[in-house]
Coordinates of N, CA and C in Angstrom, one line a residue:
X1 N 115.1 90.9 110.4 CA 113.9 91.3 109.7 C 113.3 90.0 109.0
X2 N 111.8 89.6 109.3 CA 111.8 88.5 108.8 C 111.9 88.8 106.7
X3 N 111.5 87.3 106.4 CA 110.9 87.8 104.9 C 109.8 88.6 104.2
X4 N 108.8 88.5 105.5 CA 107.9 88.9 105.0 C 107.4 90.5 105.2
X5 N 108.2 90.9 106.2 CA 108.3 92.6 106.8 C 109.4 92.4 105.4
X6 N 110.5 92.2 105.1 CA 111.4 92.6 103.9 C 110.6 92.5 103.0
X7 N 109.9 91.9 102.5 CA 109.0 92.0 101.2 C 108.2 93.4 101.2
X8 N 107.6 93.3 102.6 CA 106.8 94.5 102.3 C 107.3 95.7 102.4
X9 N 108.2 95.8 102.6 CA 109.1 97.1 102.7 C 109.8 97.3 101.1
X10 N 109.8 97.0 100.7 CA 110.6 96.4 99.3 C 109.2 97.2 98.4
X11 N 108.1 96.4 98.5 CA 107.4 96.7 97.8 C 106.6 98.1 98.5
X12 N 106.6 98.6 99.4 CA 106.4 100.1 100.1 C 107.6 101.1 99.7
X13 N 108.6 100.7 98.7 CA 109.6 101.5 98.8 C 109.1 101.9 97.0
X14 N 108.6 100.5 96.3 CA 108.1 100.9 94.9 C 107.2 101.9 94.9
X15 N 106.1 101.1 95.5 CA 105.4 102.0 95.6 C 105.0 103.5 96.1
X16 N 105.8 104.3 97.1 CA 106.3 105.6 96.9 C 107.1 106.3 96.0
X17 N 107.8 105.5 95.3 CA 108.6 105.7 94.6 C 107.3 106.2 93.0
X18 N 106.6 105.3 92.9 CA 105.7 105.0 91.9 C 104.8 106.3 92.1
X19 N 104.4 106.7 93.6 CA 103.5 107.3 93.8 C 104.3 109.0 93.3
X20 N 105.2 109.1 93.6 CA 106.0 110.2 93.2 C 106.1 110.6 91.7
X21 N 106.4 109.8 91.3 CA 106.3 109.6 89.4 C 105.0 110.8 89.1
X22 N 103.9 109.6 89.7 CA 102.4 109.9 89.1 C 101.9 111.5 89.6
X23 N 102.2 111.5 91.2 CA 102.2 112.5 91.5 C 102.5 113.8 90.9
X24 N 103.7 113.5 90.2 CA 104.2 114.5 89.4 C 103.5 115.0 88.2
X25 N 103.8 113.9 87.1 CA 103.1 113.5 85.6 C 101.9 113.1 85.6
X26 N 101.6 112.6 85.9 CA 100.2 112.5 85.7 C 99.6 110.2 85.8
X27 N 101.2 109.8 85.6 CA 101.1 108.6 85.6 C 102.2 107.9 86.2
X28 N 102.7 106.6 86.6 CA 103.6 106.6 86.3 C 103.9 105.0 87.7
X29 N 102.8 105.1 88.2 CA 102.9 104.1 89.1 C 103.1 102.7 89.0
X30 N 102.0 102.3 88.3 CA 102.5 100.9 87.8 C 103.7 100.6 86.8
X31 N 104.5 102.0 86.4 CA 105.7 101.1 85.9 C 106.2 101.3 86.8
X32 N 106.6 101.9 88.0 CA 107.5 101.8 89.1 C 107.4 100.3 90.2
X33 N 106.3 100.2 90.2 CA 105.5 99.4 91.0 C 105.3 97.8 91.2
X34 N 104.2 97.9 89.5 CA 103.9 97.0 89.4 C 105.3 95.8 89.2
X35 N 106.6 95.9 88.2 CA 107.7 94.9 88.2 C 107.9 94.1 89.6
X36 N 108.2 95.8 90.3 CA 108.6 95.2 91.7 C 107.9 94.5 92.6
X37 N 106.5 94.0 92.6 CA 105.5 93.5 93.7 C 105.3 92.4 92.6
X38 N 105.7 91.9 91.3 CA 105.3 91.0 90.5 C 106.3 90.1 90.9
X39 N 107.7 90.3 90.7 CA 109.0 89.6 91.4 C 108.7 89.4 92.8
X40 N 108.5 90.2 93.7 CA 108.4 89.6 94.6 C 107.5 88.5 95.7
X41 N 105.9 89.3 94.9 CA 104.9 88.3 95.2 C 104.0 88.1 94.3
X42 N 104.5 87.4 93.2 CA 103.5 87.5 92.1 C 101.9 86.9 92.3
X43 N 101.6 86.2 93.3 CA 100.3 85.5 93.7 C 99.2 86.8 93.9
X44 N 99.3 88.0 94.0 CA 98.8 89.3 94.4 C 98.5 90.1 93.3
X45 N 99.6 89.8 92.2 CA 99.3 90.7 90.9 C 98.2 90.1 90.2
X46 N 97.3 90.6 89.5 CA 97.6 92.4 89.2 C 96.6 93.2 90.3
X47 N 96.0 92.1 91.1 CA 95.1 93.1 92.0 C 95.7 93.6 93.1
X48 N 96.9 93.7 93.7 CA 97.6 94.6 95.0 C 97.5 95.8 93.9
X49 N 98.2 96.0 92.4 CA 98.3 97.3 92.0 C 97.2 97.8 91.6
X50 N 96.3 97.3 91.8 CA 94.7 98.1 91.1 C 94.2 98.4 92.2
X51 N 94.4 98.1 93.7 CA 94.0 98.5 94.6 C 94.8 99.9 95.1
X52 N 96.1 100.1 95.0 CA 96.9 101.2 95.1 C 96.7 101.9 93.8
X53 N 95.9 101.4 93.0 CA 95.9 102.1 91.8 C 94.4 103.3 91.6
X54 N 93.5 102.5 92.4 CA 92.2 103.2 92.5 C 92.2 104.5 93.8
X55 N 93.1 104.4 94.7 CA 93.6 105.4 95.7 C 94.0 106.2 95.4
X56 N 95.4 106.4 95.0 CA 96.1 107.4 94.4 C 95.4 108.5 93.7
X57 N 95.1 108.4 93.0 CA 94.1 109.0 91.8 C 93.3 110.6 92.5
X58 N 92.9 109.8 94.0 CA 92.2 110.5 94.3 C 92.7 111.5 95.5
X59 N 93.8 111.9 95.3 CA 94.4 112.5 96.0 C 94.8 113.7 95.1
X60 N 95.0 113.8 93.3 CA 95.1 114.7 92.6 C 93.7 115.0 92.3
X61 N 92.9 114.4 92.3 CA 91.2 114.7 92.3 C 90.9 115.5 93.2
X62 N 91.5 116.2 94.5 CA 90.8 116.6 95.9 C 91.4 118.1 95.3
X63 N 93.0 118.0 94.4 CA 93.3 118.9 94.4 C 92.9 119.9 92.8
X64 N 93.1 119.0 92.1 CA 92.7 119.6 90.5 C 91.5 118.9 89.9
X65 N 90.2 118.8 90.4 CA 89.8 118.4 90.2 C 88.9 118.5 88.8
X66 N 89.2 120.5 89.1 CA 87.9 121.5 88.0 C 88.8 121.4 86.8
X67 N 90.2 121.0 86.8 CA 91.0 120.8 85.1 C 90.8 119.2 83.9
X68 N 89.8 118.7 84.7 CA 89.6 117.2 84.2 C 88.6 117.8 82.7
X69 N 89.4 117.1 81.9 CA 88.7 117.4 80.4 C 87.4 116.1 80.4
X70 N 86.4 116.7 80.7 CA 84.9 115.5 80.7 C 84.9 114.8 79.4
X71 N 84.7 115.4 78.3 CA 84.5 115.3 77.4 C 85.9 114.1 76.5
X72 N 86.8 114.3 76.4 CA 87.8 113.7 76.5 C 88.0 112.4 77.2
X73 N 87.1 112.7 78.6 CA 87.8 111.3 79.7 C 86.3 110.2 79.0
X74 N 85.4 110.8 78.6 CA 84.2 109.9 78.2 C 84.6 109.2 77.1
X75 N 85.0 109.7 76.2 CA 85.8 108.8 75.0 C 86.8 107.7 75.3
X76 N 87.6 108.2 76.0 CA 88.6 106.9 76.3 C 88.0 106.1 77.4
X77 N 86.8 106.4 78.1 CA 86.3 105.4 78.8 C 85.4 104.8 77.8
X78 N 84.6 104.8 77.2 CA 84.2 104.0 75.6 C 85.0 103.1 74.9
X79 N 86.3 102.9 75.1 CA 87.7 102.7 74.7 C 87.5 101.2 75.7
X80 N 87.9 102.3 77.4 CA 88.3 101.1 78.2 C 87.5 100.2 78.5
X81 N 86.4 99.9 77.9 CA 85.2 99.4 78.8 C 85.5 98.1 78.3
X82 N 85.2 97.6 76.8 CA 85.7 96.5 76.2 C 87.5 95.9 76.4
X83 N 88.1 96.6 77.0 CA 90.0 96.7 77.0 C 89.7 96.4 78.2
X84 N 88.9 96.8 78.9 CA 89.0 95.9 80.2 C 88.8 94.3 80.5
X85 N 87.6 94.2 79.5 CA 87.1 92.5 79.8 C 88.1 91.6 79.1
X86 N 88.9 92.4 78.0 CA 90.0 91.7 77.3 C 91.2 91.6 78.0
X87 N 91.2 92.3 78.2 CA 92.6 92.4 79.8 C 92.3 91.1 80.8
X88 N 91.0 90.8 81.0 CA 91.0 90.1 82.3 C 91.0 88.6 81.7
X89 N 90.3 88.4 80.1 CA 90.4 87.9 79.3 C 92.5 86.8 79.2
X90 N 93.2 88.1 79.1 CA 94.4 88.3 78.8 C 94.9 86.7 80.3
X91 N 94.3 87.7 81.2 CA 95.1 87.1 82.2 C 94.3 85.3 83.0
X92 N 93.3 85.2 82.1 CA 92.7 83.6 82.3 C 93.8 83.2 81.0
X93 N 93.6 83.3 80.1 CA 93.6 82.7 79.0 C 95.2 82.3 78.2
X94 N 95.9 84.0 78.0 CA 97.0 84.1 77.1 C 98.0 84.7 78.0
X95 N 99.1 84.5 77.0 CA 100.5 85.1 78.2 C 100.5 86.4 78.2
X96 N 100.8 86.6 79.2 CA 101.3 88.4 79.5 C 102.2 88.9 78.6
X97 N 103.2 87.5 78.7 CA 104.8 87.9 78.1 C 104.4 88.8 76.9
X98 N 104.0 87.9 75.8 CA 103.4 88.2 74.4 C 103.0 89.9 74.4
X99 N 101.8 90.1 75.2 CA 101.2 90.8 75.2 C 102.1 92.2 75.5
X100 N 103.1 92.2 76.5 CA 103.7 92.9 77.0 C 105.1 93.6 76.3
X101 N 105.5 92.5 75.3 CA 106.6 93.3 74.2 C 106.0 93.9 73.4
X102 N 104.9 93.4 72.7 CA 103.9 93.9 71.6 C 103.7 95.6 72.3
X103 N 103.1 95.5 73.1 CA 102.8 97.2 73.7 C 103.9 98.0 74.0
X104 N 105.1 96.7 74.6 CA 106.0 98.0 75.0 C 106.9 98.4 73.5
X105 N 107.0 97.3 73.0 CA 107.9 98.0 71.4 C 106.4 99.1 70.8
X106 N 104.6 98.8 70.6 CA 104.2 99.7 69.8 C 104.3 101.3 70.5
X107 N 104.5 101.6 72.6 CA 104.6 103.1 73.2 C 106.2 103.0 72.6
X108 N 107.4 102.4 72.5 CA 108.3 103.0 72.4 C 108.5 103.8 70.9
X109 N 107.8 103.3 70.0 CA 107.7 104.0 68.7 C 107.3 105.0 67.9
X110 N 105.7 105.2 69.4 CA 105.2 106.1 69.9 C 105.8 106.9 70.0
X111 N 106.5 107.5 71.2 CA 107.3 107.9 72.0 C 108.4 108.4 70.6
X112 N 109.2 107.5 69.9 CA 110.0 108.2 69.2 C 109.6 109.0 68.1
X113 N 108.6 108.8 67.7 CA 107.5 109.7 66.6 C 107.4 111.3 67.3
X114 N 106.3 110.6 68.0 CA 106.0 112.4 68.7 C 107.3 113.3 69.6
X115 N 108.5 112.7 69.3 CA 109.7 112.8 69.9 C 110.3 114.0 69.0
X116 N 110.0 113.3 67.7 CA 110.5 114.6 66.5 C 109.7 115.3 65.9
X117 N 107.8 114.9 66.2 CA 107.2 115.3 64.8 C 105.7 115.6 66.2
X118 N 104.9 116.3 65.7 CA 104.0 117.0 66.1 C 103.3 115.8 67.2
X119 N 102.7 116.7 68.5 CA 101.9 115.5 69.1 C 101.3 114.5 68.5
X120 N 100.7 113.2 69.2 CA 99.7 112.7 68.9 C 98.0 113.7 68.8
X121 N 97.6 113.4 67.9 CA 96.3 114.6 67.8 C 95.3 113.8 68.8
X122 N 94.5 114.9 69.7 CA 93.5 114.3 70.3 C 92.4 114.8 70.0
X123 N 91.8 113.6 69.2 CA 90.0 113.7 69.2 C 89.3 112.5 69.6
X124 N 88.8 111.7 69.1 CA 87.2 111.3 69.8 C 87.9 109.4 69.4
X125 N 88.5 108.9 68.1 CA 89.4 108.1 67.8 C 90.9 107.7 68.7
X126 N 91.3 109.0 68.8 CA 92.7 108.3 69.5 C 92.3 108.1 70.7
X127 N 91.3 108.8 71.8 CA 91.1 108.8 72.9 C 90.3 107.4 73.2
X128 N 89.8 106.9 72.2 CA 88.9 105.5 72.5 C 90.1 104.7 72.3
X129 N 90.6 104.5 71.3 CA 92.2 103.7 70.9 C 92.8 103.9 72.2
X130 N 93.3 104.8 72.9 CA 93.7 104.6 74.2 C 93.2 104.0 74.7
X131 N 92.2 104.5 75.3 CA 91.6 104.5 76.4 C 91.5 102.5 76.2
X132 N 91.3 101.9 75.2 CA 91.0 100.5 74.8 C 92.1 99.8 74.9
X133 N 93.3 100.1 74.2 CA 95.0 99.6 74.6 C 95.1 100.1 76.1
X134 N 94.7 101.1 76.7 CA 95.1 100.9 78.2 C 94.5 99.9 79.0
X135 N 93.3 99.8 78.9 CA 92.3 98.8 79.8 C 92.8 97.3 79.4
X136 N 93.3 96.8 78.5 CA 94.3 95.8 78.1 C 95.1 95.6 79.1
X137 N 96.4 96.5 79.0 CA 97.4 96.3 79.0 C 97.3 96.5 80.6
X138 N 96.3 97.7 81.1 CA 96.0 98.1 82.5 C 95.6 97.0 83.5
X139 N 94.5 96.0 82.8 CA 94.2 95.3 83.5 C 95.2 93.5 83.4
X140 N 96.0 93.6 82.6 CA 96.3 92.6 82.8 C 98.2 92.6 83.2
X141 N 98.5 93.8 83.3 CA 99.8 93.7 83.7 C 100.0 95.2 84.9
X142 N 99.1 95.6 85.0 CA 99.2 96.9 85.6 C 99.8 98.3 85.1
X143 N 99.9 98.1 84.5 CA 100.7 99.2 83.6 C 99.9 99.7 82.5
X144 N 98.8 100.3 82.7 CA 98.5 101.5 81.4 C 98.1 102.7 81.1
X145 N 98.9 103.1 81.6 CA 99.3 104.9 81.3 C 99.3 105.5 80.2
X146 N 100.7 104.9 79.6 CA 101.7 105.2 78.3 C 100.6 105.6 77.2
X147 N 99.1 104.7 77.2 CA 98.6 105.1 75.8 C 98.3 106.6 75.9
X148 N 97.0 106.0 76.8 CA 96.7 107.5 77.5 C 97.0 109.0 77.9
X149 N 98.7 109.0 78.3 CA 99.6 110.4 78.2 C 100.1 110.6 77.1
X150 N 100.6 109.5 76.3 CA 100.6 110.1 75.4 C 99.5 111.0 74.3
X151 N 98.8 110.8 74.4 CA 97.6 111.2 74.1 C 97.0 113.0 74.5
X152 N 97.7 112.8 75.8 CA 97.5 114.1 76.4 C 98.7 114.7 76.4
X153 N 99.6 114.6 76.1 CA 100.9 114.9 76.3 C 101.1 117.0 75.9
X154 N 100.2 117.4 75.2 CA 100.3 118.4 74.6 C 99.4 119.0 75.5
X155 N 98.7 118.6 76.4 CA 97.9 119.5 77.7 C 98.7 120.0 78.1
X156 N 98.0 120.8 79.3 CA 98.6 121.8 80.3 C 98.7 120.8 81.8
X157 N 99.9 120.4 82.5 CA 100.2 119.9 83.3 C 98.9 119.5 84.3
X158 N 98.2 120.7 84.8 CA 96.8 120.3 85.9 C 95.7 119.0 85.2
X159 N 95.6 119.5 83.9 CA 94.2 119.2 82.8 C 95.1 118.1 82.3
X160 N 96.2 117.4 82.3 CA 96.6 116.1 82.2 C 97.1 115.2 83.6
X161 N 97.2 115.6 84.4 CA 97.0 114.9 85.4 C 95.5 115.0 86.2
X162 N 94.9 115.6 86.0 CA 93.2 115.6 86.5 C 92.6 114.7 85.9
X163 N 92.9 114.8 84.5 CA 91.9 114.0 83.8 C 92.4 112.3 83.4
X164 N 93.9 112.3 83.7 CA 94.2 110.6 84.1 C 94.4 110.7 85.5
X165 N 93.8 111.0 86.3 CA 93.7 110.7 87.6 C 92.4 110.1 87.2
X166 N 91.2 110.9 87.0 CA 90.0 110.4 87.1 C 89.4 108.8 86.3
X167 N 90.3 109.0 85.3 CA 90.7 108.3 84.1 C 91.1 106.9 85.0
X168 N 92.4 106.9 86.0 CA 92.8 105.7 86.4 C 91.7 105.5 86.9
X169 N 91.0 106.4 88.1 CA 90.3 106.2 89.1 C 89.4 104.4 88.4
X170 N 88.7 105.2 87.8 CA 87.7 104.7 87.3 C 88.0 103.5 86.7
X171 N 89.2 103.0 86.3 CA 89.7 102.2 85.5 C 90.2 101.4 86.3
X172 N 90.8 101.5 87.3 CA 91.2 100.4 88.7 C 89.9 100.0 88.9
X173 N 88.9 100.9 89.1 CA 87.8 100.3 89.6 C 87.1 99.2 89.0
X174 N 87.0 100.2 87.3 CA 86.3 98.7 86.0 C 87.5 97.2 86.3
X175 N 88.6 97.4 86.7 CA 89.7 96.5 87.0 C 89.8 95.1 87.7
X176 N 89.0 96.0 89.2 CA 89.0 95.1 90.5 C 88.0 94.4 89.9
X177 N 86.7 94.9 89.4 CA 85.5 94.4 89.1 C 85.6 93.2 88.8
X178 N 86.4 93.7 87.5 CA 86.3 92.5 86.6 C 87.2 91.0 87.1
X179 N 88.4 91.9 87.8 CA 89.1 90.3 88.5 C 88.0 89.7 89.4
X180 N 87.8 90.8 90.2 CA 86.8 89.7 91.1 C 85.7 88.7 90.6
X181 N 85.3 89.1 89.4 CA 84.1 88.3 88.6 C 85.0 87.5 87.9
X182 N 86.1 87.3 87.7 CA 86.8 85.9 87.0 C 87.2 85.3 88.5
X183 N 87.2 85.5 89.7 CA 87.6 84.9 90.5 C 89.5 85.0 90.5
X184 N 89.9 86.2 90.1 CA 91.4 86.6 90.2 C 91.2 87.5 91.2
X185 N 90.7 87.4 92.1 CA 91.2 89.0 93.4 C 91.0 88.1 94.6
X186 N 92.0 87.2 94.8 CA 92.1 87.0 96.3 C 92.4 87.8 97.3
X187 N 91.8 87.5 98.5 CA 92.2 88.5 99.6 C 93.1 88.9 99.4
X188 N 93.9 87.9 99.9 CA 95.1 88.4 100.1 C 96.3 89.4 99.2
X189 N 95.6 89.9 97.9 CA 96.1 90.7 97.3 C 95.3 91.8 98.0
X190 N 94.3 92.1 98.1 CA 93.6 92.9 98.5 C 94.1 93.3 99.8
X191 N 94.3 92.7 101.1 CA 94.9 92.8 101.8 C 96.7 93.3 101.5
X192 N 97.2 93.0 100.5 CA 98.7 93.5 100.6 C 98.6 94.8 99.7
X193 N 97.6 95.1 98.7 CA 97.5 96.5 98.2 C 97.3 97.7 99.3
X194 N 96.3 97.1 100.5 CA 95.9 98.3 101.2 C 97.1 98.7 102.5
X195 N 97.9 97.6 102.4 CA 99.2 98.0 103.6 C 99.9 98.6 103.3
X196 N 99.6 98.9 101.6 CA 100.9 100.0 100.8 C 100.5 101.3 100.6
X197 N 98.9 101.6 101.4 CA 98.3 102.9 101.4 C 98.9 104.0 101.6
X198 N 99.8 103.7 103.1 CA 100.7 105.3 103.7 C 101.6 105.3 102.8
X199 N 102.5 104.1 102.3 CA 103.5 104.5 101.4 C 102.9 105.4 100.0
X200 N 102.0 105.4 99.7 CA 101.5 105.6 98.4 C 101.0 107.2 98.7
X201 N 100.5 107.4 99.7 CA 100.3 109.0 100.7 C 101.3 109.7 100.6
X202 N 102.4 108.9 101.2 CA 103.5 109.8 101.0 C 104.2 110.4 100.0
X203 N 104.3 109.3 99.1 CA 105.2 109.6 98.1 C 104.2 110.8 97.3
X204 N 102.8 111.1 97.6 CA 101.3 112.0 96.5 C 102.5 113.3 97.4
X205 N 102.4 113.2 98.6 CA 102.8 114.3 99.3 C 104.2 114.9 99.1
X206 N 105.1 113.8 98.7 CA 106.6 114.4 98.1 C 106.6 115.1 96.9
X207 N 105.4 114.4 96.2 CA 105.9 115.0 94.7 C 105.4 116.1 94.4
X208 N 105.0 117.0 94.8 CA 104.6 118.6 95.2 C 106.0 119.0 94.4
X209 N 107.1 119.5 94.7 CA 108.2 120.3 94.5 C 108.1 119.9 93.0
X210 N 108.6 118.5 92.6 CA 108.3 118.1 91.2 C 107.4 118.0 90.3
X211 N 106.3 118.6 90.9 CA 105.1 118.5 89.9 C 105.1 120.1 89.6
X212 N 105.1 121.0 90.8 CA 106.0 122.4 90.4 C 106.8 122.5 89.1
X213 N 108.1 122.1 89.6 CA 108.9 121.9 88.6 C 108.6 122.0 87.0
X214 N 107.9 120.7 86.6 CA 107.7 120.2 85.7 C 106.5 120.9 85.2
X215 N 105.9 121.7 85.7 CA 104.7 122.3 85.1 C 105.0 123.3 84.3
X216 N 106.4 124.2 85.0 CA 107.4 125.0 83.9 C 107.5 124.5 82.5
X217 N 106.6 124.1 81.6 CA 106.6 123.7 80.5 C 107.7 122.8 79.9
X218 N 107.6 121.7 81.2 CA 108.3 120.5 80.9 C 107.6 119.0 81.5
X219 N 106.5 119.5 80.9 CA 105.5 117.8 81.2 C 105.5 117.2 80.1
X220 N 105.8 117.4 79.2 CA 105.6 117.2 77.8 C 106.9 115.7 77.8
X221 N 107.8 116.4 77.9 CA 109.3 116.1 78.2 C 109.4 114.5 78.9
X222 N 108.6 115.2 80.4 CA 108.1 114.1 81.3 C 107.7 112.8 81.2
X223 N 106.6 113.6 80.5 CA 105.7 112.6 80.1 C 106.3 111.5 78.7
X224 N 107.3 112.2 78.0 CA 108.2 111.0 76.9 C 108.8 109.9 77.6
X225 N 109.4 110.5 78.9 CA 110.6 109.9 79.7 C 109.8 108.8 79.8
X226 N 109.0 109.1 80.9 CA 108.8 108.3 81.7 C 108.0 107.3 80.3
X227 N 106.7 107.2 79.6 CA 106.1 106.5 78.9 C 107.6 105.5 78.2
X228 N 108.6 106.2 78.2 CA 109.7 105.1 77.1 C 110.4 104.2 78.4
X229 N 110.0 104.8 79.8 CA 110.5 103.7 80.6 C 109.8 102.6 80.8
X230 N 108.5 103.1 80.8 CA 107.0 101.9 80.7 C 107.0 100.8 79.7
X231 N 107.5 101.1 78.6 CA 108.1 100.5 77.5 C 108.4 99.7 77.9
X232 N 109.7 100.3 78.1 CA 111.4 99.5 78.7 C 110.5 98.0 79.8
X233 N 110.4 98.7 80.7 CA 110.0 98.2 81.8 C 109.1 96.8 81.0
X234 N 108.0 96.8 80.7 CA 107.0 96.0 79.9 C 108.0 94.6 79.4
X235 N 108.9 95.5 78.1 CA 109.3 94.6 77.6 C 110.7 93.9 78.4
X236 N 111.1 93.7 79.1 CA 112.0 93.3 79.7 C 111.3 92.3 81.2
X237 N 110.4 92.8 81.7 CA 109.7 92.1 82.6 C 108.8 91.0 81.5
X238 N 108.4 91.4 80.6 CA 107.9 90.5 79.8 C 109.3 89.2 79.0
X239 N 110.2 89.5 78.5 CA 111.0 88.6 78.1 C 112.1 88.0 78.9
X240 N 112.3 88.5 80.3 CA 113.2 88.2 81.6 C 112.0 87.0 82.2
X241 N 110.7 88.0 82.4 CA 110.1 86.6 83.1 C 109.5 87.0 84.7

């Protein structure tokens, strides 16, 4: 097997893997994902994952479409709109590293707060505060979920995955944009995002039984796990390197 069939299999294995996560919870791709295709072809990040990022999405969209909170997703897009050009900002200018322990120690603290003590409340403030820390952290390391679910973490399984489905959608999209207008979306990322399409298909299609599962009034739960591994993940890819 050469290197470059091993690479892409490597990074087709993340990304099902990632696709399963999200599939399930509502997020969960770019932490699975993004580390793995950063190690192995970092010339590609962060546009291979924004192009697997803007797909996905739309596969819980065909299905839950009518549980998307509008009202809700427009606030945190108000948020991302400015979080995006600073994200892209992020990745001309300043280190990731920095950027990436900062977020992942402020979701882990997150995470341990609403762990013992009432959700995060959602109104019209925390949803732009997301929606703004995601487009950051989204566009310049691939990973921004964590603000966002947590955020929703107190929904009902469909109406939190519909409405960050629609949420990523849109936000890969403000994503590519913006890399392509700094001159950061070479083909060839674009090209290695879209060869990880079936993988990313499959894994939407596996995670059925687990998104079942978890809708038994344990998304909530889910949705801690996985955001304190986005953490994890963040800060460790950030101070490893």
């Amino acid at each position: 097997m050469s290197d470059e069939v091993f690479v892409l299999v490597l990074a087709g294995v993340s990304v099902f893997a990632g696709a399963v996560v999200q599939g399930a919870v509502g997020f969960g791709l770019g932490l699975v994902a993004a580390p793995v295709i950063t190690m192995l072809v970092p010339s590609v990040m962060p546009g291979a994952i924004q192009v697997v990022n803007v797909i996905l999405p739309l596969f819980t969209l065909l299905a839950e479409w009518r549980r998307v909170d509008w009202r809700g997703l427009g606030a945190a897009l108000l948020g991302r709109l400015p979080g995006t050009f600073l994200g892209g900002m992020v990745v001309l200018y300043v280190s990731t590293r920095a950027l990436g322990v900062l977020v992942g120690v402020m979701v882990l603290a997150a995470v341990a707060l609403t762990a013992r003590a009432a959700a995060v409340p959602r109104n019209p403030a925390t949803l732009v505060g997301a929606g703004f820390v995601s487009g950051i952290t989204g566009t310049a390391t691939g990973i921004g979920g964590p603000p966002m679910a947590l955020v929703y973490q107190d929904a009902k399984g469909p109406q939190i995955r519909a409405t960050l489905a629609m949420f990523f959608f849109l936000s890969a999209a403000q994503s590519l944009a913006v890399l392509a207008f700094l001159d950061r979306l070479p083909a060839r990322a674009v090209t290695f995002g879209a060869t990880l399409i079936p993988c990313l298909i499959a894994g939407f299609l596996v995670s059925g039984p687990l998104r079942r599962y978890l809708d038994g009034g344990r998304v909530r739960a889910g949705i801690l796990v996985v955001a304190a591994l986005s953490a994890l993940v963040l800060i460790t890819r950030s101070t490893v390197g």
